[in-house]
mmCIF file of C-alpha atoms in Angstrom:
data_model
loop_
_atom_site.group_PDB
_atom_site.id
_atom_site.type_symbol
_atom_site.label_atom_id
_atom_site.label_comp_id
_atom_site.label_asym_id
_atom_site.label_seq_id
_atom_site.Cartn_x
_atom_site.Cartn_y
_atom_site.Cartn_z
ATOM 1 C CA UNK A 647 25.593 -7.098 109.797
ATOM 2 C CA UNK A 648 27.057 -7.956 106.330
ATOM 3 C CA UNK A 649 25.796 -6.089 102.932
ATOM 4 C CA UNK A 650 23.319 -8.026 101.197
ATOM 5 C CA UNK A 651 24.544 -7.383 97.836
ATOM 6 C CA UNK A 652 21.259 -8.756 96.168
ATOM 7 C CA UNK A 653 19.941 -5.617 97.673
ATOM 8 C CA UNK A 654 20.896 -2.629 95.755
ATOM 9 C CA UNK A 655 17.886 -0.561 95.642
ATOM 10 C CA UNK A 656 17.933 1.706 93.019
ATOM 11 C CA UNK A 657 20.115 3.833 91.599
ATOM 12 C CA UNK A 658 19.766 7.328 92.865
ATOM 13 C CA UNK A 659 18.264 9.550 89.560
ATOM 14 C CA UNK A 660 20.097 12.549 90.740
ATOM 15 C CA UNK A 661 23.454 11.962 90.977
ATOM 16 C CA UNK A 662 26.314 9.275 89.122
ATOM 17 C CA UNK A 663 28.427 6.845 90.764
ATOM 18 C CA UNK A 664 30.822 5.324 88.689
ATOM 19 C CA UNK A 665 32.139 3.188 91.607
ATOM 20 C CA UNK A 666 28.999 0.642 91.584
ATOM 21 C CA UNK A 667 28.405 -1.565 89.074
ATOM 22 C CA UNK A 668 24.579 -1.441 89.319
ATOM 23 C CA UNK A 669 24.990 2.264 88.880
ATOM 24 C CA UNK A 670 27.362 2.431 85.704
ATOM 25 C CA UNK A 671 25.534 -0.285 84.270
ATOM 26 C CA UNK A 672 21.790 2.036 84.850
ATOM 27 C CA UNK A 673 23.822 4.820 83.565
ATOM 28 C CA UNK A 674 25.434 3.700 80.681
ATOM 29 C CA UNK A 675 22.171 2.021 79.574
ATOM 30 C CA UNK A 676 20.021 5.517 80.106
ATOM 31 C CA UNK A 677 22.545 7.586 78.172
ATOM 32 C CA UNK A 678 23.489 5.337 75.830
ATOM 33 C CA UNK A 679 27.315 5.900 76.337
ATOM 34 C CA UNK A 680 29.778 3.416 77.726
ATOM 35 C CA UNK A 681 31.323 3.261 80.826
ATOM 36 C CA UNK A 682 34.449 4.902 79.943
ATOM 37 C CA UNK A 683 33.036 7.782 77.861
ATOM 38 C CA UNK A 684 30.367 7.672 81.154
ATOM 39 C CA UNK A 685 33.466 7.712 84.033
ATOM 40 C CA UNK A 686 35.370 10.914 81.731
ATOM 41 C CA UNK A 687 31.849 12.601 81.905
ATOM 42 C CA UNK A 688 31.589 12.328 85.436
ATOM 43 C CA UNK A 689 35.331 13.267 86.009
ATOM 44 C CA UNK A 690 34.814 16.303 84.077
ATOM 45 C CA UNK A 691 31.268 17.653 85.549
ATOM 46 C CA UNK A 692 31.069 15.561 88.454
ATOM 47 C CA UNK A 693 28.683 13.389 89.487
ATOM 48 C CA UNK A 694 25.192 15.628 88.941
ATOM 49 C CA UNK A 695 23.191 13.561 86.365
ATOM 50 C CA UNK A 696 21.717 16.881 84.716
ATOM 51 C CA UNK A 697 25.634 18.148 83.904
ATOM 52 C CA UNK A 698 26.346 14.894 83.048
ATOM 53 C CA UNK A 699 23.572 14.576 80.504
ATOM 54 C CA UNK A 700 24.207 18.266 79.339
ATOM 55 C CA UNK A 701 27.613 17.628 78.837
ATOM 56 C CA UNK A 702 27.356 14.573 76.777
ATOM 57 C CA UNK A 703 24.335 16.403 74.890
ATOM 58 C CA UNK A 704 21.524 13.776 75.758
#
């Protein structure tokens, strides 16, 4: 069975990847940051949304 890419579902609130697009582009959208300033957040805290938010101070 192939991947349906129309069918993403939805990002998951809890944790960051900066490997889908759908994700990155929920991400950057919720924080307000873009995807680079996002991907060197996530690099340096990991993927945890809550460090991620703490560390860019949102």
């Amino acid at each position: 069975m192939s991947d349906d890419t129309r069918n993403v579902g939805t990002p998951d609130r809890d944790r960051i990847n900066v490997h889908e697009a759908y994700e990155l582009q929920y991400w950057t959208n919720a924080l307000g940051v873009s995807a680079d300033e996002l991907r060197a957040a996530v690099d340096a805290v990991g993927p945890v949304a809550a460090k991620v938010r703490q560390h860019l101070g949102k």
